Amino acid sequence: MSAQDKLAGYASGFSSLDPQIIAENVTADYRLLDKNGAVVERNDLPQYIAELRKLGDEMQISDVMVDGDKAWCKWQIGEVIGAGLIRFSDNGVCQEQLFYS
């Protein structure tokens, strides 16, 4: 599977808030750097997504820009609007840094 396929699968998993799909498209050493320095690892995804589901049933992702092994996107779930900076490869997404208030 190509790096673009892995990125698309990752986005699909977040759009539908499906931790299984997200996990299938990340590396073993995946780290999501959330607000206030919290770190979410691959094994933490089900709990993290359960918390997101309290905000809404889906995440809307837009304004995606890709440059080499990095992607940037805007996202919204419920009333929360943010952005993410993502690093990825043929092995999957390895890191995402979230920005929101």
Coordinates of C-alpha atoms in Angstrom, one line a residue:
M1 CA 0.0 0.0 0.0
S2 CA 1.3 3.4 -0.9
A3 CA 1.9 6.3 1.5
Q4 CA -1.0 8.2 -0.1
D5 CA -3.3 5.1 0.5
K6 CA -2.2 5.0 4.2
L7 CA -2.9 8.7 4.6
A8 CA -6.3 8.3 2.9
G9 CA -7.1 5.4 5.2
Y10 CA -6.1 7.3 8.2
A11 CA -8.3 10.2 7.2
S12 CA -11.2 7.8 6.5
G13 CA -10.8 6.4 10.0
F14 CA -10.9 9.8 11.7
S15 CA -13.9 10.9 9.5
S16 CA -15.9 7.9 10.6
L17 CA -14.3 7.9 14.1
D18 CA -13.4 4.3 13.7
P19 CA -10.3 3.3 15.8
Q20 CA -9.8 0.0 13.9
I21 CA -9.4 1.8 10.5
I22 CA -7.1 4.4 12.1
A23 CA -5.0 1.6 13.6
E24 CA -4.7 -0.2 10.3
N25 CA -3.1 2.9 8.8
V26 CA -0.5 3.9 11.4
T27 CA 2.9 2.6 12.3
A28 CA 3.7 0.6 15.5
D29 CA 5.4 3.6 17.0
Y30 CA 2.5 6.0 16.1
R31 CA 2.1 9.1 18.3
L32 CA -0.7 11.6 18.3
L33 CA 0.3 14.7 20.1
D34 CA -2.9 16.2 21.5
K35 CA -3.6 19.5 23.2
N36 CA -1.7 20.2 26.4
G37 CA 1.1 17.7 25.6
A38 CA -1.1 14.5 25.9
V39 CA 0.4 11.7 23.8
V40 CA -2.0 9.1 22.3
E41 CA -0.3 5.9 21.1
R42 CA -1.7 3.2 18.7
N43 CA -3.1 1.1 21.6
D44 CA -4.8 4.2 23.1
L45 CA -6.9 4.8 20.0
P46 CA -10.2 3.1 21.1
Q47 CA -10.3 5.1 24.3
Y48 CA -9.3 8.4 22.5
I49 CA -12.0 7.9 19.8
A50 CA -14.6 7.1 22.5
E51 CA -13.8 10.5 24.0
L52 CA -14.1 12.2 20.6
R53 CA -17.5 10.5 20.0
K54 CA -18.8 12.5 22.9
L55 CA -18.4 15.6 20.7
G56 CA -20.0 14.3 17.6
D57 CA -20.7 11.2 15.4
E58 CA -18.2 12.2 12.7
M59 CA -15.2 14.4 12.0
Q60 CA -15.2 16.6 9.0
I61 CA -11.8 16.9 7.3
S62 CA -11.1 19.7 4.8
D63 CA -8.3 21.8 3.3
V64 CA -5.9 18.9 3.1
M65 CA -2.4 19.9 1.8
V66 CA 0.3 17.3 1.2
D67 CA 4.0 18.1 0.8
G68 CA 6.3 15.1 0.6
D69 CA 5.9 13.1 3.8
K70 CA 3.9 15.7 5.6
A71 CA 0.2 16.7 5.4
W72 CA -1.8 19.5 6.9
C73 CA -5.6 19.5 7.3
K74 CA -8.4 21.4 8.9
W75 CA -11.0 19.3 10.9
Q76 CA -14.2 19.8 12.9
I77 CA -16.1 17.6 15.3
G78 CA -19.1 19.1 16.9
E79 CA -18.3 22.6 17.9
V80 CA -14.5 22.0 18.1
I81 CA -12.5 23.2 15.1
G82 CA -8.8 22.5 14.7
A83 CA -5.9 21.5 12.5
G84 CA -3.5 18.7 12.3
L85 CA 0.1 18.3 11.0
I86 CA 0.7 14.7 10.0
R87 CA 3.9 12.8 9.1
F88 CA 3.5 9.6 7.1
S89 CA 5.3 7.0 4.9
D90 CA 4.5 3.7 3.0
N91 CA 4.4 2.1 6.5
G92 CA 1.6 4.4 7.6
V93 CA 1.1 7.6 9.6
C94 CA 3.8 7.9 12.3
Q95 CA 2.8 11.2 14.0
E96 CA 0.2 13.9 14.2
Q97 CA 0.3 17.1 16.1
L98 CA -3.2 18.6 16.8
F99 CA -3.9 22.3 17.2
Y100 CA -7.3 23.5 18.5
S101 CA -8.9 25.6 21.2

